[in-house]
Amino acid sequence: MNIDSAMHWYEEASGSDAAVNNWSAFAGTPGPVVTVLGSYDVGKSSLIRRLLVDASVSVPDWLTISARHETFEVNEVEVGGVRLRDTPGLAVEADDARGQSNTGLAVSAAAATDVLIVVVSPQLATAEADVLRALVARGWDPGTLWFVISRFDEAGVDPDSDPAGYRDLADRKQLELRTSLSLPEGVPVFVVAADGFQYASNDPSPDSSVWESNRGWDGMGALARALTAVPEDRARLRSAAEERYWRAIVRDHVEGIEAQIPEMEAAAHQAHLVEESTRAWREELGHLDAAAKAGLRGILTQTARDGYAADPDSWTAVGEALSRELDTWIDKESVDLDRFISDVNRSARTERQSPNWQKLDDLVTAALDYDVDDVDGPEIAERLQEYAPYVVQAIVVGIPLILHLREKKLAGLADLEAVVGAQKDRVHAVNSGAETVISAVAPLITAFVAGRAQARANREAWRLQVDEFIGKVKELALEQWSICTSEAATLIEIAGGGQAQLAAGLRSALEDACRTSAAGRLLLNEE
């Protein structure tokens, strides 16, 4: 794998430099780092104490021997040219914050190390088995992953009275461990009893002679010799650690993206459906608007013709005919508009019942929980941690939508049904008020007759007066009709819950996620 390409890919894909900083900090450590990992009661501390005491290295204060959780942070001590790193005990099934933090710290420490020593009890891996399998699957060069079966004096066979039985049990446990975790042949498995029969017990700094009678069978000599040889291979180990670290980073991030792609596809599909519905509703409203205006033009054109030929005495009949035609026009267009908004409401209600709508509802509601007045990408990423950064990107694109929904006093799309209903009622109310056009036109007809007799004597002046009248009627009618269509247009936008505004952003985010995932896979396929 090209490490520089992997770093660049990660920074682009995650928008973070955390992994780069973590590796830089590790790469700067002098001497090879050997990390000891295992559950909290498998004997890690006893193992480290034994290695230090046998090497005549002072036992640090932070190293305590106990069956309880005593290690809550990552600590290091130097021994024989190696930085020996102790980690908090794995607590895989813990549901408390401390246990989860310990597991996270331990696994994180194992990500950047030259050699990883995994310690298990004679019962081998149990609750932590899946975590250990995942670690093994990261791909370890020869000599970089070791396993230790610790506390083997408690395995059930006395090494003093039955040494052959003890060795036979050790062989069987080694094979069982290799099989259960699918360990490669090159991974050594040490069987040890760091404090056989607990001769040192909880003594923080015992004399090494306390274990003299155990050295023939406790396995610590082989482990110590292997540890002593590590500094000789530092360059190879560090190079392998870098490759392994960045492969794990890229793989984990790719898998995280790929796990969220189905959700993103569902969200993008739902937004697309709403987008298509919204587009169709807008087009239908446009057709209704064009048809209504065409109808009005026809009425006014006929009125103009009749008006040109009328005189003051016959004009009243022309005006009455216009009133009737306008009344018929308003009734027809109002019925058509009412039917349209009812269709929009019914269709939108059906869409809002789909599971994918609910997922987008959750997404937008999360965004609405945030102060969008002074928003930027990093803040969104922090507040919407449960969503992929690609979905967050879509939310950034949809910030105008969020502001729009805020203006409508929506706490989230859960309030949408009530708002849509209220807007539907508003359109109906505006439609019902369209008859005010008739009452407004009536005085115009009367005013037109009064004082227009003299203009009738001059045909050109009369035509100009008729045109002026028609223009005023048209202005009144279109003003009222525009109010109706404007409220209907608002209903369309509200009925879609703003999801149509997210469609483009979600499509772009989905394409970005797929493209980023594919690029990551290419990196992983490099030799």
Coordinates of C-alpha atoms in Angstrom, one line a residue:
M1 CA 0.0 0.0 0.0
N2 CA 1.2 3.5 -0.8
I3 CA 1.2 5.1 2.7
D4 CA 1.1 8.7 1.4
S5 CA -1.9 7.8 -0.7
A6 CA -3.6 6.2 2.2
M7 CA -3.0 9.2 4.4
H8 CA -4.4 11.5 1.8
W9 CA -7.4 9.3 1.2
Y10 CA -8.2 9.1 4.9
E11 CA -8.0 12.9 5.4
E12 CA -10.2 13.5 2.4
A13 CA -12.7 10.7 3.3
S14 CA -13.0 11.6 7.0
G15 CA -12.3 15.3 7.1
S16 CA -10.0 14.6 10.0
D17 CA -6.3 14.3 10.6
A18 CA -6.6 12.3 13.8
A19 CA -5.2 9.1 12.4
V20 CA -2.3 10.9 10.9
N21 CA -1.5 12.7 14.2
N22 CA -1.8 9.4 16.1
W23 CA 0.6 7.7 13.7
S24 CA 3.1 10.6 13.8
A25 CA 3.1 10.4 17.6
F26 CA 3.8 6.7 17.5
A27 CA 6.4 6.9 14.8
G28 CA 8.4 9.3 16.9
T29 CA 8.8 6.9 19.8
P30 CA 12.4 5.6 20.2
G31 CA 12.9 1.9 20.3
P32 CA 10.3 -0.8 19.3
V33 CA 7.0 -0.7 21.2
V34 CA 5.6 -4.0 22.5
T35 CA 1.9 -3.7 23.6
V36 CA 0.4 -6.2 26.1
L37 CA -3.4 -6.7 25.7
G38 CA -6.0 -8.9 27.3
S39 CA -9.0 -9.0 29.6
Y40 CA -8.6 -7.5 33.0
D41 CA -8.1 -10.8 35.0
V42 CA -5.7 -12.8 32.8
G43 CA -2.4 -11.9 34.5
K44 CA -1.1 -9.0 32.3
S45 CA 0.3 -7.1 35.3
S46 CA 1.9 -10.2 36.8
L47 CA 3.5 -10.9 33.4
I48 CA 4.9 -7.4 33.1
R49 CA 6.2 -7.4 36.7
R50 CA 8.0 -10.7 36.1
L51 CA 9.7 -9.5 33.0
L52 CA 10.8 -6.3 34.7
V53 CA 12.0 -8.0 37.9
D54 CA 14.0 -10.7 36.0
A55 CA 15.6 -7.9 33.9
S56 CA 16.5 -6.0 37.1
V57 CA 14.2 -3.1 36.1
S58 CA 12.3 -1.2 38.8
V59 CA 8.6 -1.8 38.8
P60 CA 6.8 1.5 38.2
D61 CA 4.2 2.7 40.7
W62 CA 1.4 2.5 38.2
L63 CA 1.8 -1.3 37.9
T64 CA -0.5 -3.0 40.4
I65 CA -1.3 -6.7 40.9
S66 CA -5.0 -7.3 41.5
A67 CA -7.9 -9.3 40.3
R68 CA -9.9 -6.1 40.0
H69 CA -9.8 -3.4 37.3
E70 CA -6.7 -1.5 38.3
T71 CA -5.4 -0.3 35.0
F72 CA -7.4 2.6 33.5
E73 CA -4.9 4.1 31.1
V74 CA -2.1 3.1 28.8
N75 CA 1.3 3.1 30.5
E76 CA 4.8 2.3 29.2
V77 CA 8.1 1.1 30.8
E78 CA 11.4 0.4 29.1
V79 CA 13.1 -2.9 29.5
G80 CA 15.9 -4.3 27.4
G81 CA 15.7 -1.7 24.7
V82 CA 11.9 -2.3 24.3
R83 CA 9.1 0.1 25.3
L84 CA 6.7 -2.3 27.1
R85 CA 3.2 -0.9 27.0
D86 CA 0.5 -2.0 29.4
T87 CA -3.2 -1.4 28.5
P88 CA -6.5 -1.4 30.4
G89 CA -8.2 -4.7 30.5
L90 CA -10.7 -5.6 27.8
A91 CA -14.3 -5.5 29.1
V92 CA -16.1 -6.4 26.0
E93 CA -19.5 -7.0 27.5
A94 CA -19.4 -4.0 29.9
D95 CA -22.2 -1.5 29.6
D96 CA -20.6 1.1 31.9
A97 CA -18.6 4.0 30.6
R98 CA -15.4 2.9 32.4
G99 CA -15.5 -0.6 30.9
Q100 CA -16.2 0.7 27.4
S101 CA -13.4 3.3 27.8
N102 CA -11.0 0.6 28.9
T103 CA -11.8 -1.6 25.9
G104 CA -11.5 1.4 23.5
L105 CA -8.1 2.4 24.9
A106 CA -6.7 -1.1 24.7
V107 CA -7.9 -1.7 21.1
S108 CA -6.6 1.8 20.1
A109 CA -3.2 1.0 21.6
A110 CA -3.1 -2.2 19.6
A111 CA -3.6 -0.3 16.4
A112 CA -0.2 1.3 16.6
T113 CA 2.5 -1.0 17.9
D114 CA 5.5 -2.9 16.6
V115 CA 4.6 -6.1 18.4
L116 CA 1.3 -7.1 20.0
I117 CA 1.3 -9.6 22.9
V118 CA -2.2 -10.9 23.5
V119 CA -2.6 -12.5 26.9
V120 CA -5.4 -15.1 27.6
S121 CA -6.2 -17.3 30.6
P122 CA -6.1 -21.1 30.5
Q123 CA -9.8 -21.0 29.6
L124 CA -8.6 -19.1 26.5
A125 CA -10.6 -16.4 24.8
T126 CA -14.3 -16.2 25.8
A127 CA -16.2 -12.9 25.7
E128 CA -13.3 -11.2 24.0
A129 CA -13.0 -13.8 21.2
D130 CA -14.6 -11.7 18.5
V131 CA -12.4 -8.7 19.4
L132 CA -9.3 -10.9 19.2
R133 CA -10.4 -12.5 15.9
A134 CA -10.8 -9.0 14.4
L135 CA -7.3 -8.1 15.6
V136 CA -5.8 -11.3 14.1
A137 CA -7.5 -10.5 10.8
R138 CA -5.6 -7.2 10.5
G139 CA -2.7 -9.1 8.9
W140 CA 0.5 -9.4 11.0
D141 CA 4.0 -9.9 9.6
P142 CA 6.0 -12.7 11.2
G143 CA 7.1 -11.9 14.7
T144 CA 4.7 -9.0 15.2
L145 CA 1.8 -10.9 16.9
W146 CA 2.4 -13.1 19.9
F147 CA -0.1 -15.0 22.1
V148 CA 0.5 -15.9 25.8
I149 CA -1.6 -18.4 27.7
S150 CA -0.9 -17.0 31.2
R151 CA -1.5 -18.3 34.8
F152 CA -1.0 -21.9 33.5
D153 CA -0.2 -23.2 37.0
E154 CA -4.0 -22.8 37.5
A155 CA -4.8 -24.9 34.5
G156 CA -5.5 -28.1 36.5
V157 CA -2.3 -30.1 36.3
D158 CA 0.5 -29.8 38.8
P159 CA 3.8 -29.1 36.9
D160 CA 5.9 -30.4 39.8
S161 CA 4.2 -33.8 40.3
D162 CA 3.1 -34.4 36.7
P163 CA 5.4 -32.5 34.3
A164 CA 4.5 -34.7 31.3
G165 CA 0.8 -34.1 31.9
Y166 CA 1.5 -30.4 32.3
R167 CA 3.3 -30.2 28.9
D168 CA 0.6 -32.3 27.2
L169 CA -2.1 -30.0 28.5
A170 CA -0.1 -27.0 27.3
D171 CA 0.2 -28.5 23.8
R172 CA -3.5 -29.1 23.7
K173 CA -4.3 -25.6 24.8
Q174 CA -2.0 -24.1 22.2
L175 CA -3.7 -26.1 19.5
E176 CA -7.1 -25.2 20.8
L177 CA -6.2 -21.5 20.8
R178 CA -4.8 -21.6 17.3
T179 CA -7.9 -23.3 16.0
S180 CA -10.4 -21.1 17.8
L181 CA -8.8 -17.9 16.5
S182 CA -7.5 -19.2 13.2
L183 CA -3.9 -18.2 14.1
P184 CA -1.4 -18.3 11.3
E185 CA 1.5 -20.7 11.7
G186 CA 4.0 -17.9 12.2
V187 CA 2.2 -16.6 15.4
P188 CA 4.0 -17.9 18.5
V189 CA 2.0 -19.1 21.4
F190 CA 3.8 -19.0 24.8
V191 CA 2.5 -20.9 27.8
V192 CA 3.6 -19.3 31.0
A193 CA 3.1 -19.0 34.7
A194 CA 4.5 -15.6 35.5
D195 CA 3.8 -16.0 39.3
G196 CA 3.5 -19.7 39.7
F197 CA 1.6 -20.6 42.9
Q198 CA 1.5 -16.9 43.6
Y199 CA 4.8 -16.9 45.4
A200 CA 5.1 -13.1 44.9
S201 CA 1.4 -12.5 45.3
N202 CA 0.7 -8.7 45.4
D203 CA 4.3 -7.7 46.2
P204 CA 5.0 -4.8 43.9
S205 CA 8.8 -5.4 43.8
P206 CA 9.7 -9.0 44.8
D207 CA 13.1 -10.5 44.5
S208 CA 13.6 -12.6 41.3
S209 CA 14.8 -15.5 43.4
V210 CA 11.2 -16.1 44.6
W211 CA 10.5 -17.9 41.3
E212 CA 13.7 -19.9 41.1
S213 CA 12.0 -23.2 41.7
N214 CA 9.5 -22.5 38.9
R215 CA 11.9 -21.6 36.1
G216 CA 12.2 -25.1 34.7
W217 CA 8.5 -25.2 33.7
D218 CA 7.0 -21.7 33.9
G219 CA 7.9 -20.7 30.3
M220 CA 9.0 -17.2 31.2
G221 CA 12.6 -17.8 29.9
A222 CA 11.4 -18.4 26.3
L223 CA 9.2 -15.3 26.4
A224 CA 12.0 -13.1 27.9
R225 CA 14.4 -14.3 25.2
A226 CA 11.9 -13.5 22.4
L227 CA 11.5 -10.0 23.9
T228 CA 15.2 -9.4 24.1
A229 CA 15.5 -10.1 20.4
V230 CA 12.9 -7.5 19.4
P231 CA 15.3 -4.4 19.2
E232 CA 17.5 -6.2 16.6
D233 CA 14.5 -6.1 14.2
R234 CA 13.2 -2.6 14.9
A235 CA 13.4 -1.3 11.3
R236 CA 11.4 -4.2 9.8
L237 CA 8.9 -4.2 12.7
R238 CA 8.2 -0.4 12.4
S239 CA 7.8 -0.7 8.6
A240 CA 5.3 -3.5 9.1
A241 CA 3.5 -1.6 11.8
E242 CA 3.0 1.4 9.5
E243 CA 1.6 -0.8 6.7
R244 CA -0.7 -2.6 9.1
Y245 CA -1.8 0.6 10.8
W246 CA -2.8 2.3 7.6
R247 CA -4.5 -0.8 6.1
A248 CA -6.6 -1.0 9.3
I249 CA -7.5 2.7 9.2
V250 CA -8.5 2.5 5.5
R251 CA -10.3 -0.8 5.9
D252 CA -12.3 0.4 9.0
H253 CA -13.3 3.6 7.3
V254 CA -14.3 1.9 4.0
E255 CA -16.4 -0.6 5.9
G256 CA -18.0 2.2 7.9
I257 CA -18.9 4.0 4.7
E258 CA -20.2 0.8 3.0
A259 CA -22.3 0.0 6.0
Q260 CA -24.1 3.3 5.7
I261 CA -24.5 3.3 1.9
P262 CA -27.8 1.2 2.0
E263 CA -29.3 3.8 4.4
M264 CA -28.1 6.6 2.2
E265 CA -29.6 4.9 -0.9
A266 CA -32.9 4.6 0.8
A267 CA -32.9 8.2 2.0
A268 CA -31.8 9.4 -1.5
H269 CA -34.5 7.3 -3.1
Q270 CA -37.2 8.7 -0.8
A271 CA -36.0 12.3 -1.4
H272 CA -36.1 11.6 -5.1
L273 CA -39.7 10.3 -5.0
V274 CA -40.7 13.5 -3.1
E275 CA -38.7 15.6 -5.5
E276 CA -40.6 14.0 -8.5
S277 CA -43.9 14.4 -6.7
T278 CA -43.1 18.0 -6.0
R279 CA -42.0 18.6 -9.5
A280 CA -45.3 17.0 -10.8
W281 CA -47.4 19.1 -8.4
R282 CA -45.6 22.3 -9.5
E283 CA -46.2 21.4 -13.1
E284 CA -49.9 20.7 -12.5
L285 CA -50.3 23.9 -10.6
G286 CA -48.6 25.7 -13.6
H287 CA -51.1 24.1 -16.0
L288 CA -54.0 25.1 -13.8
D289 CA -52.6 28.7 -13.6
A290 CA -52.1 28.9 -17.4
A291 CA -55.6 27.5 -18.0
A292 CA -57.2 29.9 -15.6
K293 CA -55.5 32.9 -17.1
A294 CA -56.4 31.7 -20.6
G295 CA -60.0 31.5 -19.5
L296 CA -59.9 35.0 -18.0
R297 CA -58.3 36.4 -21.2
G298 CA -61.2 34.8 -23.3
I299 CA -63.8 36.4 -21.0
L300 CA -62.1 39.8 -21.1
T301 CA -61.5 39.7 -24.9
Q302 CA -65.2 39.0 -25.5
T303 CA -66.2 41.8 -23.0
A304 CA -63.9 44.2 -24.9
R305 CA -65.6 43.4 -28.2
D306 CA -69.0 43.8 -26.8
G307 CA -67.9 47.0 -25.1
Y308 CA -66.5 48.6 -28.2
A309 CA -70.0 48.2 -29.9
A310 CA -72.0 49.2 -26.9
D311 CA -73.4 52.6 -25.9
P312 CA -74.0 54.0 -22.4
D313 CA -77.5 52.6 -22.4
S314 CA -76.5 49.0 -23.5
W315 CA -73.3 49.0 -21.4
T316 CA -75.2 47.8 -18.3
A317 CA -76.0 44.6 -20.1
V318 CA -72.3 44.1 -21.1
G319 CA -71.3 44.7 -17.4
E320 CA -73.9 42.2 -16.2
A321 CA -72.7 39.6 -18.7
L322 CA -69.1 40.2 -17.5
S323 CA -70.1 39.7 -13.9
R324 CA -71.8 36.4 -14.7
E325 CA -68.8 35.2 -16.7
L326 CA -66.4 36.1 -14.0
D327 CA -68.6 34.4 -11.4
T328 CA -68.6 31.2 -13.5
W329 CA -64.8 31.5 -14.1
I330 CA -64.1 31.9 -10.4
D331 CA -66.3 29.0 -9.4
K332 CA -64.7 26.7 -12.0
E333 CA -61.1 27.6 -11.1
S334 CA -61.7 27.4 -7.4
V335 CA -63.2 23.9 -7.7
D336 CA -60.2 22.8 -9.8
L337 CA -57.8 24.3 -7.3
D338 CA -59.6 22.7 -4.3
R339 CA -59.4 19.3 -6.1
F340 CA -55.7 19.8 -6.8
I341 CA -54.8 20.7 -3.2
S342 CA -56.8 17.7 -1.9
D343 CA -54.9 15.4 -4.2
V344 CA -51.6 16.9 -3.1
N345 CA -52.5 16.5 0.6
R346 CA -53.7 12.9 0.1
S347 CA -50.6 11.9 -1.9
A348 CA -48.3 13.6 0.6
R349 CA -50.0 11.8 3.5
T350 CA -49.4 8.4 1.8
E351 CA -45.7 9.2 1.3
R352 CA -45.3 10.3 4.9
Q353 CA -46.3 6.8 6.0
S354 CA -43.3 5.1 4.3
P355 CA -40.4 3.9 6.5
N356 CA -37.9 5.8 4.3
W357 CA -39.8 9.0 5.0
Q358 CA -39.4 8.4 8.7
K359 CA -35.6 8.0 8.2
L360 CA -35.4 11.3 6.5
D361 CA -37.7 12.7 9.2
D362 CA -35.1 11.6 11.8
L363 CA -32.3 13.2 9.7
V364 CA -34.0 16.6 9.3
T365 CA -35.2 16.6 12.9
A366 CA -31.7 16.1 14.1
A367 CA -30.6 19.0 12.0
L368 CA -33.4 21.2 13.3
D369 CA -32.1 20.5 16.9
Y370 CA -29.1 22.6 16.0
D371 CA -28.6 26.3 15.8
V372 CA -28.5 26.8 12.1
D373 CA -28.0 30.6 12.2
D374 CA -24.2 30.4 12.4
V375 CA -23.7 26.8 11.1
D376 CA -20.7 25.3 9.6
G377 CA -19.6 21.8 8.6
P378 CA -17.5 20.8 11.7
E379 CA -20.3 21.8 14.1
I380 CA -22.8 19.7 12.1
A381 CA -20.3 16.7 12.1
E382 CA -20.0 17.0 15.9
R383 CA -23.8 17.3 16.6
L384 CA -24.8 14.6 14.1
Q385 CA -22.3 11.9 15.0
E386 CA -24.7 9.1 14.4
Y387 CA -24.9 10.0 10.7
A388 CA -22.2 9.4 8.0
P389 CA -20.3 12.5 7.0
Y390 CA -21.8 12.1 3.6
V391 CA -25.3 12.5 5.0
V392 CA -24.0 15.4 7.0
Q393 CA -22.8 16.9 3.7
A394 CA -26.3 16.6 2.4
I395 CA -27.6 18.4 5.5
V396 CA -25.2 21.2 4.8
V397 CA -26.6 21.5 1.3
G398 CA -30.0 21.5 2.8
I399 CA -29.4 24.4 5.3
P400 CA -32.0 26.6 3.4
L401 CA -34.5 23.9 4.0
I402 CA -33.8 23.8 7.7
L403 CA -34.3 27.6 7.9
H404 CA -37.5 27.3 5.9
L405 CA -38.9 24.7 8.3
R406 CA -37.9 26.8 11.3
E407 CA -39.8 29.7 9.8
K408 CA -42.9 27.4 9.7
K409 CA -42.4 26.7 13.4
L410 CA -41.7 23.1 12.8
A411 CA -39.9 21.2 15.6
G412 CA -39.4 18.5 13.0
L413 CA -41.3 16.7 10.3
A414 CA -43.5 15.1 12.9
D415 CA -45.4 18.4 13.0
L416 CA -45.9 18.4 9.3
E417 CA -49.3 16.8 9.2
A418 CA -50.8 19.7 11.2
V419 CA -49.0 22.3 9.2
V420 CA -50.1 20.8 5.9
G421 CA -53.7 20.6 7.1
A422 CA -53.6 24.2 8.2
Q423 CA -52.2 25.3 4.8
K424 CA -54.8 23.3 3.0
D425 CA -57.5 25.1 5.0
R426 CA -55.8 28.4 4.2
V427 CA -56.0 27.7 0.5
H428 CA -59.7 26.8 0.8
A429 CA -60.3 30.1 2.7
V430 CA -58.5 32.2 0.1
N431 CA -60.4 30.4 -2.7
S432 CA -63.7 31.1 -0.9
G433 CA -62.8 34.7 -0.8
A434 CA -62.4 34.9 -4.6
E435 CA -66.0 36.2 -4.9
T436 CA -64.6 39.5 -3.7
V437 CA -63.6 40.0 -7.3
I438 CA -67.2 40.2 -8.3
S439 CA -68.0 42.8 -5.6
A440 CA -65.0 44.8 -6.6
V441 CA -65.9 44.7 -10.3
A442 CA -69.5 45.9 -9.8
P443 CA -68.5 49.5 -8.8
L444 CA -66.2 49.7 -11.8
I445 CA -69.1 48.9 -14.1
T446 CA -71.2 51.7 -12.5
A447 CA -68.4 54.2 -12.5
F448 CA -67.7 53.3 -16.1
V449 CA -71.2 54.2 -17.2
A450 CA -71.3 57.5 -15.3
G451 CA -69.5 60.2 -17.1
R452 CA -68.6 58.1 -20.1
A453 CA -71.5 59.2 -22.4
Q454 CA -69.4 62.0 -23.8
A455 CA -66.6 59.6 -24.6
R456 CA -69.0 57.5 -26.6
A457 CA -69.3 60.3 -29.1
N458 CA -65.7 59.8 -30.0
R459 CA -65.2 56.2 -31.0
E460 CA -61.4 56.2 -30.3
A461 CA -61.8 57.7 -26.9
W462 CA -64.5 55.1 -26.1
R463 CA -62.2 52.2 -27.1
L464 CA -59.5 53.6 -24.8
Q465 CA -62.0 53.8 -21.9
V466 CA -63.1 50.2 -22.5
D467 CA -59.5 49.1 -22.6
E468 CA -58.8 50.9 -19.3
F469 CA -61.8 49.2 -17.7
I470 CA -60.8 45.8 -19.0
G471 CA -57.3 46.4 -17.6
K472 CA -58.6 47.2 -14.1
V473 CA -60.9 44.1 -14.1
K474 CA -58.0 41.9 -15.2
E475 CA -55.7 43.4 -12.5
L476 CA -58.3 42.7 -9.8
A477 CA -59.0 39.1 -11.0
L478 CA -55.3 38.2 -11.4
E479 CA -54.4 39.7 -8.0
Q480 CA -56.9 37.5 -6.3
W481 CA -56.0 34.4 -8.4
S482 CA -52.3 35.0 -7.6
I483 CA -53.1 34.9 -3.9
C484 CA -54.8 31.5 -4.4
T485 CA -52.0 30.0 -6.5
S486 CA -49.3 31.4 -4.1
E487 CA -50.9 29.6 -1.1
A488 CA -51.2 26.5 -3.2
A489 CA -47.5 26.7 -4.1
T490 CA -46.7 27.0 -0.4
L491 CA -48.8 23.9 0.3
I492 CA -46.7 22.0 -2.3
E493 CA -43.4 22.9 -0.6
I494 CA -44.7 22.2 2.9
A495 CA -46.3 18.9 1.9
G496 CA -43.0 17.6 0.7
G497 CA -41.5 18.4 4.1
G498 CA -38.6 20.0 2.3
Q499 CA -37.3 16.6 1.4
A500 CA -37.2 17.6 -2.3
Q501 CA -34.6 20.2 -1.3
L502 CA -32.4 17.4 0.1
A503 CA -32.6 15.2 -3.0
A504 CA -29.7 16.8 -4.8
G505 CA -27.5 16.9 -1.7
L506 CA -28.3 13.3 -0.9
R507 CA -27.5 12.2 -4.5
S508 CA -24.2 14.0 -4.4
A509 CA -23.4 12.6 -1.0
L510 CA -24.2 9.0 -2.1
E511 CA -22.1 9.4 -5.2
D512 CA -19.3 10.8 -3.1
A513 CA -19.5 7.9 -0.6
C514 CA -19.5 5.3 -3.4
R515 CA -16.6 7.0 -5.1
T516 CA -14.6 7.3 -1.8
S517 CA -15.3 3.6 -0.9
A518 CA -14.1 2.4 -4.3
A519 CA -10.9 4.5 -4.0
G520 CA -10.3 3.0 -0.5
R521 CA -10.8 -0.5 -1.9
L522 CA -8.3 0.1 -4.6
L523 CA -5.8 1.1 -1.9
L524 CA -6.5 -2.1 0.1
N525 CA -5.9 -4.2 -3.1
E526 CA -2.4 -2.8 -3.5
E527 CA 0.4 -5.1 -2.6

